[in-house]
Coordinates of N, CA and C in Angstrom, one line a residue:
Chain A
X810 N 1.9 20.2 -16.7 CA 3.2 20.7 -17.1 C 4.2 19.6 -17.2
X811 N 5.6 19.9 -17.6 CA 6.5 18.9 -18.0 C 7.2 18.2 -16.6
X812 N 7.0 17.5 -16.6 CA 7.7 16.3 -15.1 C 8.7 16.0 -15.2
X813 N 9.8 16.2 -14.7 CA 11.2 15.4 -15.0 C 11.5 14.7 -13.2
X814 N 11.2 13.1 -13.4 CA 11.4 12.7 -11.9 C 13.3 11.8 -11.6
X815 N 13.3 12.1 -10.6 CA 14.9 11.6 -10.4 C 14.5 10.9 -9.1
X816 N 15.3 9.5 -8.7 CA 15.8 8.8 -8.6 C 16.7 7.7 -8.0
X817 N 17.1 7.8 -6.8 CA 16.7 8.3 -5.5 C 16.5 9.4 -4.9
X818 N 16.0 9.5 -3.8 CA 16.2 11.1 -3.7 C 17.1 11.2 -2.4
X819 N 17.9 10.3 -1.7 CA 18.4 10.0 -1.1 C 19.2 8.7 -0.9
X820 N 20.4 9.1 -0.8 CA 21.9 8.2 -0.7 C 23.0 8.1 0.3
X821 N 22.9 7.3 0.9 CA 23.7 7.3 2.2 C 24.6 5.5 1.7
X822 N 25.8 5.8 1.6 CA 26.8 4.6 1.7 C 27.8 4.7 1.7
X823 N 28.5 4.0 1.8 CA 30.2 4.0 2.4 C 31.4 4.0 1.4
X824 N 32.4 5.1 1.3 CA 33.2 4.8 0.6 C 33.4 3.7 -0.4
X825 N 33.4 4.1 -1.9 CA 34.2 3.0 -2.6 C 33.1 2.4 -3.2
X826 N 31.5 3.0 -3.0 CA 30.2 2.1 -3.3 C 30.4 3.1 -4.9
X827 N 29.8 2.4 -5.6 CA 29.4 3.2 -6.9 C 28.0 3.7 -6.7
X828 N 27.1 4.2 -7.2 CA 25.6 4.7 -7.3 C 25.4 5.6 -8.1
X829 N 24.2 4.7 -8.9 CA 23.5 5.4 -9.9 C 22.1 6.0 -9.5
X830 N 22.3 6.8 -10.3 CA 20.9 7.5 -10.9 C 19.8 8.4 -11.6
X831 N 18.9 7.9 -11.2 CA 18.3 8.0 -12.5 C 17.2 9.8 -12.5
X832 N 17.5 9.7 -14.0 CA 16.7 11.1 -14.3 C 15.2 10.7 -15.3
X833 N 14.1 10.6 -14.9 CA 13.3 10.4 -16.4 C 12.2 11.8 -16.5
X834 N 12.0 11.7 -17.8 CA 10.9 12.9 -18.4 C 9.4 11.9 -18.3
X835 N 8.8 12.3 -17.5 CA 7.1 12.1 -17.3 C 6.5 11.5 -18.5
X836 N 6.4 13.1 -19.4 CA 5.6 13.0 -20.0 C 5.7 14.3 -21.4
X837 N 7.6 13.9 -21.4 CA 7.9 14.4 -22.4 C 8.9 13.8 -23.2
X838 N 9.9 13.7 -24.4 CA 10.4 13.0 -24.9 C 11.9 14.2 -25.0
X839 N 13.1 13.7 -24.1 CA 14.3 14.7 -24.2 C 15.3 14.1 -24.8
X840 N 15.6 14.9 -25.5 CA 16.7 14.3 -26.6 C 18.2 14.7 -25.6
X841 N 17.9 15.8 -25.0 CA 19.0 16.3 -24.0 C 18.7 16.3 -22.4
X842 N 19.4 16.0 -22.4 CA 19.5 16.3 -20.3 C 20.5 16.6 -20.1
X843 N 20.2 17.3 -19.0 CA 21.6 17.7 -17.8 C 21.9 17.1 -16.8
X844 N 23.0 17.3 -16.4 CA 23.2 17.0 -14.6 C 24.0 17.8 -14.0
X845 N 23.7 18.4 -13.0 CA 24.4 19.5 -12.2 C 24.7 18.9 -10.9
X846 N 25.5 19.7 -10.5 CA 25.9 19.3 -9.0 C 25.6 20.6 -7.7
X847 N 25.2 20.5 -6.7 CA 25.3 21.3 -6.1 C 25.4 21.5 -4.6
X848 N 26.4 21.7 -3.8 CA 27.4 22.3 -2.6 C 26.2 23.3 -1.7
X849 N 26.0 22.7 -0.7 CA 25.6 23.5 0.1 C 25.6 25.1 0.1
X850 N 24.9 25.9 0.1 CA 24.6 27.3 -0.4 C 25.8 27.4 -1.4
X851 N 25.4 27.0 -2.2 CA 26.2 27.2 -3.5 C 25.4 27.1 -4.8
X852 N 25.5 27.6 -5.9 CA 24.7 27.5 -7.3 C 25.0 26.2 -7.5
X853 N 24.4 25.8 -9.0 CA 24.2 24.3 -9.5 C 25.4 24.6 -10.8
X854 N 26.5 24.1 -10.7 CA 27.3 23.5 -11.4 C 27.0 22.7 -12.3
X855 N 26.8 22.9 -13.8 CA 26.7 22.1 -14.9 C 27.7 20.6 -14.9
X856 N 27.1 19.8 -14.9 CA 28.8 18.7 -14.9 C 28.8 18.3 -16.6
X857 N 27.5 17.9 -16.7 CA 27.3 17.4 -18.2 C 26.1 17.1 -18.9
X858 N 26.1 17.5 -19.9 CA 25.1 17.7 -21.0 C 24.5 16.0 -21.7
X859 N 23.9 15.6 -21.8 CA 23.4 14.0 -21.8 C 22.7 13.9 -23.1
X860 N 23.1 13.4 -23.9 CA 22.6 13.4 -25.4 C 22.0 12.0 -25.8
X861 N 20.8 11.6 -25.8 CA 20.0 10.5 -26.6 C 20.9 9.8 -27.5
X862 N 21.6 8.3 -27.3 CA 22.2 7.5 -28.1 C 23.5 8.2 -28.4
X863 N 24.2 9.1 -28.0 CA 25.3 9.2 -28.1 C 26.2 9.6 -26.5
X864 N 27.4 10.3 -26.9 CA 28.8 10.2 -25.9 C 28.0 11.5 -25.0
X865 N 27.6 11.7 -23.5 CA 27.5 12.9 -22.7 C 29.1 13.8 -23.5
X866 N 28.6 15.0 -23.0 CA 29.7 16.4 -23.0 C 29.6 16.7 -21.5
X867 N 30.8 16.7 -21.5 CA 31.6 16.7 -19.8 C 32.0 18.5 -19.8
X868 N 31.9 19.1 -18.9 CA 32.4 20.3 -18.3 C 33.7 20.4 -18.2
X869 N 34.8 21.4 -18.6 CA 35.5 21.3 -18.0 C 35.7 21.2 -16.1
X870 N 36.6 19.9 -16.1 CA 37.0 19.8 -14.5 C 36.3 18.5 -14.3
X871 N 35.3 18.0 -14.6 CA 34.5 17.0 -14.7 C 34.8 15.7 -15.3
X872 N 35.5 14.7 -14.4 CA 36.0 13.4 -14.8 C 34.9 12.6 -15.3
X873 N 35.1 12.2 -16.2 CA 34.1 11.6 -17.0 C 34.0 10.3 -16.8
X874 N 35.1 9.4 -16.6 CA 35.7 8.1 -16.1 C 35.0 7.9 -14.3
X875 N 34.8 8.9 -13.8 CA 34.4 9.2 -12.5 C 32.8 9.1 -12.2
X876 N 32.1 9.7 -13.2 CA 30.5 10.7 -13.2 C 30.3 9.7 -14.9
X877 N 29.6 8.8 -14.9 CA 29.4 8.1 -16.0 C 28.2 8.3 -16.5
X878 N 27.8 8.4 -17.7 CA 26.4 8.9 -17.8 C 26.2 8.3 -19.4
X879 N 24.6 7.8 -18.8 CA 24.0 7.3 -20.3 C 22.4 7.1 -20.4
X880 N 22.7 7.4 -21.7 CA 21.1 8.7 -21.5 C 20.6 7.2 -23.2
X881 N 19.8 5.9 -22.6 CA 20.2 5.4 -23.7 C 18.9 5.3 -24.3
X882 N 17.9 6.1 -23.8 CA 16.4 6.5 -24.6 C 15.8 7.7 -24.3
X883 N 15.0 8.2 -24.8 CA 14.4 9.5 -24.7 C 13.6 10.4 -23.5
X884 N 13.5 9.0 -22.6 CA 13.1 9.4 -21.6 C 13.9 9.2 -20.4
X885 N 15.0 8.7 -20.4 CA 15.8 8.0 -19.4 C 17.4 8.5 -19.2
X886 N 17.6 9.1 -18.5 CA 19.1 9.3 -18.4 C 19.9 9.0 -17.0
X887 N 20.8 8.6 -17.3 CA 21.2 8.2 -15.5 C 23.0 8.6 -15.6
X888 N 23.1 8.7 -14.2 CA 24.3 9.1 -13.4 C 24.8 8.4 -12.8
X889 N 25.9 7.7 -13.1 CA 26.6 6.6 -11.7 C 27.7 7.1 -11.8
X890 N 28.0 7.8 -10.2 CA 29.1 8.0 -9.3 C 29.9 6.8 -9.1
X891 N 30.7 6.6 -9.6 CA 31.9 5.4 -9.9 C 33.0 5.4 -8.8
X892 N 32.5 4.8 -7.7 CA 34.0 4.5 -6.5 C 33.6 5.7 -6.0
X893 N 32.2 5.8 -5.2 CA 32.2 7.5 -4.5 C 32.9 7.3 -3.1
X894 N 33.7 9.0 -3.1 CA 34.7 9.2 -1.8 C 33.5 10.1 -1.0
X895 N 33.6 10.7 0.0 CA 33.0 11.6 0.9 C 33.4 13.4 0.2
X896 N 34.1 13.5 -0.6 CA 34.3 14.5 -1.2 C 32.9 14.5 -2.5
X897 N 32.6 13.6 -2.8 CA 31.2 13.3 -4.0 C 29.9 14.0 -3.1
X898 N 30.1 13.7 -1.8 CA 29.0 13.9 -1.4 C 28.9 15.4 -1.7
X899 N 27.0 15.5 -2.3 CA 26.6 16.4 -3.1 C 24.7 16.4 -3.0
X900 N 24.0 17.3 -3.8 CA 22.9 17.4 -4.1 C 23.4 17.6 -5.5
X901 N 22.5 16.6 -6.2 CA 22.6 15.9 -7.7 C 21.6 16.2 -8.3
X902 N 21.3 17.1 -9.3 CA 20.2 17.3 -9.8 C 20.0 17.4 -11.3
X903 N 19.2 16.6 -12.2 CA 19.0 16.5 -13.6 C 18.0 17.7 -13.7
X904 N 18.0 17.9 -15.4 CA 16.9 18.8 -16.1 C 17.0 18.3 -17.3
X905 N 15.3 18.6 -17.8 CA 15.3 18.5 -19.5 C 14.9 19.8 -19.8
X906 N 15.1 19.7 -21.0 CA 14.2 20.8 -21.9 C 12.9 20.5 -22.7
X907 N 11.7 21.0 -22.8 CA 10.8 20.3 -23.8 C 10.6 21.0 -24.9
X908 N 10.5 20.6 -25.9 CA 10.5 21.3 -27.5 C 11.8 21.3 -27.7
X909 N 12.0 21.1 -29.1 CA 13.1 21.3 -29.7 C 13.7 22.2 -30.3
X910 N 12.5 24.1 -29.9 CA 13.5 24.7 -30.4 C 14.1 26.0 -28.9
X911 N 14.7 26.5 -29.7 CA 15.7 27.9 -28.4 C 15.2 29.1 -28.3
X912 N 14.8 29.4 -27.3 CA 15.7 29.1 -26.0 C 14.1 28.4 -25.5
X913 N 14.2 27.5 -24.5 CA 13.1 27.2 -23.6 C 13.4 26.6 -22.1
X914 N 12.7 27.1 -21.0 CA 12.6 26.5 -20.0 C 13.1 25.0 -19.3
X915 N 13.8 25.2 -18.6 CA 14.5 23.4 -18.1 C 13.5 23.4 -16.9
X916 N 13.5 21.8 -16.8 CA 12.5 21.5 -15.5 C 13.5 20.6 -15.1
X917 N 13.3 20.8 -13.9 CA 14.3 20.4 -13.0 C 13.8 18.5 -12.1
X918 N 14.5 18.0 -11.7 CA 14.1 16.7 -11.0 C 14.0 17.0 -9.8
X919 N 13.8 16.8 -8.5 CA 14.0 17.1 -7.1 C 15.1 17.0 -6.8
X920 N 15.8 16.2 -7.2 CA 17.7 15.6 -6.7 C 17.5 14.8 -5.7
X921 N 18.9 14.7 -5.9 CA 19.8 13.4 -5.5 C 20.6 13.7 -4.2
X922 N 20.4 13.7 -2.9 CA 21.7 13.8 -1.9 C 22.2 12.3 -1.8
X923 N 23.5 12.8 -2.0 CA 24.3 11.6 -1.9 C 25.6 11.6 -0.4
X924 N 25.1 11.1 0.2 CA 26.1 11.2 1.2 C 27.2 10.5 1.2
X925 N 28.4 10.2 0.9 CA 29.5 9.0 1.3 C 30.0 8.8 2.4
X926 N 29.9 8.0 3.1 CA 30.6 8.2 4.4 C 31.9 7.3 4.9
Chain B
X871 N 32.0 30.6 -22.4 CA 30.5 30.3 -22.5 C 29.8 31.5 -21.4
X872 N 28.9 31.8 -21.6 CA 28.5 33.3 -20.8 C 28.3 32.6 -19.3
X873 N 28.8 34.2 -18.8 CA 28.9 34.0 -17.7 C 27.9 35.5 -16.9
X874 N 27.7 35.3 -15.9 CA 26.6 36.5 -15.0 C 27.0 36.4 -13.9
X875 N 27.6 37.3 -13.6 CA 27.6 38.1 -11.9 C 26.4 38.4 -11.1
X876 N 26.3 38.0 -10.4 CA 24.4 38.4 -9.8 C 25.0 38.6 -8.5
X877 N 24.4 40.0 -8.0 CA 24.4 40.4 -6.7 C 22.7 41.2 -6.1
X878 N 22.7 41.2 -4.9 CA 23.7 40.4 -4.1 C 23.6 39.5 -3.8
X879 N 24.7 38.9 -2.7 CA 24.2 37.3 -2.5 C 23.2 36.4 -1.2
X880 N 23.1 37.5 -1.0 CA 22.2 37.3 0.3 C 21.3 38.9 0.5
X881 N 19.9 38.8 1.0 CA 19.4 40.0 1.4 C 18.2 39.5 2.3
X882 N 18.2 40.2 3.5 CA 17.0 39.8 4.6 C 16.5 41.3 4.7
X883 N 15.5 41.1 4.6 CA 14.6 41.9 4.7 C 13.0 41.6 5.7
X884 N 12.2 42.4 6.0 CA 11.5 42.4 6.5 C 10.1 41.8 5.8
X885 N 8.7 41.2 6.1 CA 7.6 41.1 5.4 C 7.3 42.6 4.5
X886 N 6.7 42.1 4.0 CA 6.4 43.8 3.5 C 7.0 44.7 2.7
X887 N 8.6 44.3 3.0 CA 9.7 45.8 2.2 C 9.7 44.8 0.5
X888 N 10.2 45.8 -0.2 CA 10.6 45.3 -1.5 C 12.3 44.3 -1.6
X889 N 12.2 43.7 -2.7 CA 13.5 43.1 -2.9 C 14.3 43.3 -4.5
X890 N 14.8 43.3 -4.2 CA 15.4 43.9 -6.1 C 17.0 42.6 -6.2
X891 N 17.2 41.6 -7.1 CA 18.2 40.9 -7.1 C 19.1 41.7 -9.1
X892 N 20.0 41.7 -9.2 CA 20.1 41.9 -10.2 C 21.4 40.8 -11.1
X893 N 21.7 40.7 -11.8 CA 22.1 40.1 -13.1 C 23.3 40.7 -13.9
X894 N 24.3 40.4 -14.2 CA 25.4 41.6 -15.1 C 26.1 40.7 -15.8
X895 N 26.5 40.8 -17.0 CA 27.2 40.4 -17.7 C 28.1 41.4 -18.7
X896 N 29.3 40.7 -19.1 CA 30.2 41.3 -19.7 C 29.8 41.6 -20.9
X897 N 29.4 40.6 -22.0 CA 29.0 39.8 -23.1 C 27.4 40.2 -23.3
X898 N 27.1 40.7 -24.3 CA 25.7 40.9 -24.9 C 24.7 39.2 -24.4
X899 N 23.5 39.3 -24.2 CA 23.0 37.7 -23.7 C 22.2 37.7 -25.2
X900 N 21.8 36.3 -25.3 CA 20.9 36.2 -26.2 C 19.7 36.0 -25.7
X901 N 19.8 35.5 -24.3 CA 18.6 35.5 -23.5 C 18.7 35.5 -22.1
X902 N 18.0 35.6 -21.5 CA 18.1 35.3 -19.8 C 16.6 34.2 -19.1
X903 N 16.9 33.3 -18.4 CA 16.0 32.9 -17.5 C 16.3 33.5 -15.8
X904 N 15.7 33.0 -15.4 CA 15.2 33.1 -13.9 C 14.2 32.1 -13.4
X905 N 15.0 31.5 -12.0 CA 14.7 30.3 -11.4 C 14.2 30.9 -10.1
X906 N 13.8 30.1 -9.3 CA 14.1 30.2 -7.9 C 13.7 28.4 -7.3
X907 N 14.7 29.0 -6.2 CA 15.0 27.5 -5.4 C 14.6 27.6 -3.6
X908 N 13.6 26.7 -3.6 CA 13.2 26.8 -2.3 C 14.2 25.8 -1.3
X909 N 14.6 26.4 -0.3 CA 15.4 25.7 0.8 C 14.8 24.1 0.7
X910 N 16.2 23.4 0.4 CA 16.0 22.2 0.0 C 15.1 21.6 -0.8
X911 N 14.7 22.4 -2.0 CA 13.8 21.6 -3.4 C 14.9 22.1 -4.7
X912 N 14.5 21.8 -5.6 CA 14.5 22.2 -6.9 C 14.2 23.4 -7.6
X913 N 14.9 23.9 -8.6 CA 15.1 25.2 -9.2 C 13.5 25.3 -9.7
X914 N 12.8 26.0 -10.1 CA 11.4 26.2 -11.0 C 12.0 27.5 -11.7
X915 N 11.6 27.3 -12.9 CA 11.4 27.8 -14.0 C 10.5 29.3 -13.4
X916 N 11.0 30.0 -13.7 CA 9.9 31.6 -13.4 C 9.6 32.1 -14.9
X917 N 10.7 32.8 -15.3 CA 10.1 33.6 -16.7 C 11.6 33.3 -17.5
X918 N 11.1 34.0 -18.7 CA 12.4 33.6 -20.1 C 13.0 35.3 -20.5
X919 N 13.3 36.0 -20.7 CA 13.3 37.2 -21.3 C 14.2 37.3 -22.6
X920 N 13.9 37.7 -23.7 CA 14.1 37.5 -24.8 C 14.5 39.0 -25.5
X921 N 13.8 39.9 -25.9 CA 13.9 40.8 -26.5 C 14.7 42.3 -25.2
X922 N 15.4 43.2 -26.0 CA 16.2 44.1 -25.4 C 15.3 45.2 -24.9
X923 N 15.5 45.5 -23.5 CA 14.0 46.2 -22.8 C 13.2 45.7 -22.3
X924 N 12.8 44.4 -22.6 CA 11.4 43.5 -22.0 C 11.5 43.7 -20.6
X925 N 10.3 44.1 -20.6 CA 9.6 43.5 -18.5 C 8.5 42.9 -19.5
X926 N 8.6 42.0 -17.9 CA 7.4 41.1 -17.6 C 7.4 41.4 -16.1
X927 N 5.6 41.1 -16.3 CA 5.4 41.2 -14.6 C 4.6 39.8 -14.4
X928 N 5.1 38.9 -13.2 CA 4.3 38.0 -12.5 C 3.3 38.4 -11.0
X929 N 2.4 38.9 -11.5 CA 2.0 39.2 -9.8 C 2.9 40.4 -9.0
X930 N 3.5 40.1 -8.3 CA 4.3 40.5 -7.2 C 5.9 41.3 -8.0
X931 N 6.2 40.1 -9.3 CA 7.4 40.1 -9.5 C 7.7 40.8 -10.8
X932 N 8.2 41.5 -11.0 CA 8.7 42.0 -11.9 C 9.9 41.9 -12.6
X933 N 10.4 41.6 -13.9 CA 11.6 41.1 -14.4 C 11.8 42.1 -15.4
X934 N 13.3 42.3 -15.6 CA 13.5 43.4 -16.6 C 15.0 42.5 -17.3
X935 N 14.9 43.4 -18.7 CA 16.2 42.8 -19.7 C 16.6 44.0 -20.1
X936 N 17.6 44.5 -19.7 CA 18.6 45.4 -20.1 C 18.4 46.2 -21.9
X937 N 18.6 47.4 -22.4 CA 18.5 47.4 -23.8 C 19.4 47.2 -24.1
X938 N 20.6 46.7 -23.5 CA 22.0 46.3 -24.2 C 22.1 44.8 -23.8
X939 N 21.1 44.2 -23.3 CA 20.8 42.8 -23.3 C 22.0 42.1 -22.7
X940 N 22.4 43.1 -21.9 CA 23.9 42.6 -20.5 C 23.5 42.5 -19.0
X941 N 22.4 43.0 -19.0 CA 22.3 42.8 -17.5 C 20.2 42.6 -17.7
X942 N 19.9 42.1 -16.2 CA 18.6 41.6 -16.0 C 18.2 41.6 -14.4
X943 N 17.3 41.9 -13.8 CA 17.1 42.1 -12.4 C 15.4 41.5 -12.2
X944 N 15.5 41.4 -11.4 CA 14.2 40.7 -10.3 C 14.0 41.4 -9.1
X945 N 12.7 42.0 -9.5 CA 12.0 43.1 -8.1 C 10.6 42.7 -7.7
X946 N 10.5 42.2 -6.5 CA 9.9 41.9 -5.6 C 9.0 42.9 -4.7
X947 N 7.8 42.8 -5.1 CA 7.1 44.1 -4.2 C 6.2 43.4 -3.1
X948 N 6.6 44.1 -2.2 CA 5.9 44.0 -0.5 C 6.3 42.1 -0.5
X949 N 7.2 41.9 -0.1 CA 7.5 40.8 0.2 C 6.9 39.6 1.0
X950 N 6.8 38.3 0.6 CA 5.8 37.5 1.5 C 6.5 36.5 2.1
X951 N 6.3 35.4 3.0 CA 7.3 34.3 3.5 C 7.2 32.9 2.2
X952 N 6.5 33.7 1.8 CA 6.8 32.3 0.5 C 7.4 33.0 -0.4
X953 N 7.8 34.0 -0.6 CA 9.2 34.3 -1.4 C 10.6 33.9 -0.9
X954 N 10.6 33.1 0.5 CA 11.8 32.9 0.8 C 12.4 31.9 -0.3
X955 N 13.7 31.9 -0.7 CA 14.6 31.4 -1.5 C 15.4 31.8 -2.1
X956 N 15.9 31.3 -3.4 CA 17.6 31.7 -3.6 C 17.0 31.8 -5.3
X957 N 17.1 32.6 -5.7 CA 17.0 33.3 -7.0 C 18.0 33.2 -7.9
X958 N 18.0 32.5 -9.3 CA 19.0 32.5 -9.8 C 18.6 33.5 -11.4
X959 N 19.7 34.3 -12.1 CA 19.3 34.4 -13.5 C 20.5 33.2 -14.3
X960 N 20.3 32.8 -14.9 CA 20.8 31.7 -16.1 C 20.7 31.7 -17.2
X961 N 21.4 32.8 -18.1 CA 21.4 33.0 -19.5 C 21.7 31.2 -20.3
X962 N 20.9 31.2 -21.5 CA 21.0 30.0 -21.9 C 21.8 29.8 -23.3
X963 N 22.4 29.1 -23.3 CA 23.3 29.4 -24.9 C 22.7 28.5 -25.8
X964 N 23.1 28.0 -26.7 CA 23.0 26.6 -27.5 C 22.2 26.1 -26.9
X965 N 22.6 25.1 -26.1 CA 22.4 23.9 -25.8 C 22.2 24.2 -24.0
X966 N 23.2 24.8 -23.3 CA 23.3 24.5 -21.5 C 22.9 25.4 -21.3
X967 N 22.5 25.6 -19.8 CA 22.0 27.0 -19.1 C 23.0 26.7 -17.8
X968 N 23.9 28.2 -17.5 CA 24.4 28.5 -16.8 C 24.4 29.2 -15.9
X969 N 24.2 28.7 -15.0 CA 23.5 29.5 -13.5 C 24.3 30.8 -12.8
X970 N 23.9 31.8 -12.8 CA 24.4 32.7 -12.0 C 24.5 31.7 -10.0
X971 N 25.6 32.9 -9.5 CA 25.8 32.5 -8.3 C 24.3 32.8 -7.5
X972 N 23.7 33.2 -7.7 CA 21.9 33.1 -6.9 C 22.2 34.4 -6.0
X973 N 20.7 34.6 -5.7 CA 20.6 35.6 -4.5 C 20.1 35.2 -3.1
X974 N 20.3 35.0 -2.7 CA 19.5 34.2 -1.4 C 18.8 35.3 -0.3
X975 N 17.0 35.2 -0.5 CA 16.4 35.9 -0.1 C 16.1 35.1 1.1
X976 N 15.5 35.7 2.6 CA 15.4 35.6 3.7 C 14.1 36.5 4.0
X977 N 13.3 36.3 4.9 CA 12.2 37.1 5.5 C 12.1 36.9 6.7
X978 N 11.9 38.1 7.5 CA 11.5 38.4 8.7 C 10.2 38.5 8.8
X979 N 9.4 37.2 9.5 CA 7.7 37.6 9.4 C 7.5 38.9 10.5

């Protein structure tokens, strides 16, 4: 089945650090990715939509200057937290889609906890 | 962009009893998924439902799509400890899939 691996899976640093990371497709080719965010017993929050060689689509509420993202091949998308506060701290999680047509299944990465301290 | 109410948000139940999560929306869907997320992993993909009326059954699990393609539920028969998790439906538009607030299932062995 389709693999989407992420990147650290674990982040512990101190205010003011930037940190990226990374989302890839195994053993599939995604034109799109996601990244969601998610709060302790809480659902997964869309932040933004990751588009192969072009500009991500940001959510409303979602600082783009903040949550930087660049997705600059087919298999590769990444996330860098820009000046993370302890408010960032989160579980970070990518998905792709495989096939190119609608509707179909996302596969998810393990995620990302990021702690700021 | 569509949105889904899913209740409830929590249900503990015993080994054995059934579980039923369901799904509501305002807005006609064009589709619905369903996830589930095991304490501290990642969402998996369960089923897709597509057409107005559709069940699917996995095993245990049974998924239904409304004929007015507004609401969707997940029923759970005789319950096991590896059903523990948090259940989401996520109708998918264009492009993004939008997660319902989840159900979060619990078991009493």
């Amino acid at each position: 089945g389709a693999v989407v691996s992420q990147h650290p899976s674990w982040v512990i640093c101190k205010s003011g650090t930037s940190v990226k990371i990374e989302c890839r497709s195994l053993d599939f080719q995604a034109t799109t990715m996601f990244w969601y965010r998610q709060f302790p017993k809480q659902s997964l929050m869309l932040m933004a939509t990751s588009n192969e060689g072009s500009k991500a689509t940001y959510e409303q509420g979602v600082e783009k200057d903040k949550f930087l993202i660049n997705h600059a091949s087919l298999t590769l998308s990444t996330l860098t937290v820009t000046s993370a506060h302890p408010e960032d701290s989160s579980f970070y999680i990518c998905s792709a889609r495989t096939g190119g047509g609608l509707p179909g299944p996302q596969h998810f990465g393990d995620g990302t906890r990021l702690s700021i301290l | 962009g569509q949105q889904v109410m899913q209740i409830p948000q929590y249900q503990h139940v015993q080994e054995g009893e059934d579980f039923t999560t369901y799904c509501n929306s305002s807005t006609t869907l064009s589709n619905i998924q369903w996830y589930k997320q095991r304490p501290g992993g990642h969402p998996v993909f369960l089923i897709q439902l597509v057409k107005s009326g559709e069940v699917k059954k996995q095993k245990r699990l049974t998924f239904q799509f409304g004929e007015a393609k507004k609401n969707s539920s997940l029923h759970i028969t005789a319950t096991q400890t590896t059903d523990v998790g948090t259940y989401f439906c996520a109708p998918q538009g264009a492009q993004k899939l939008v997660f319902g607030q989840g159900t979060r299932l619990t078991i009493n062995p």
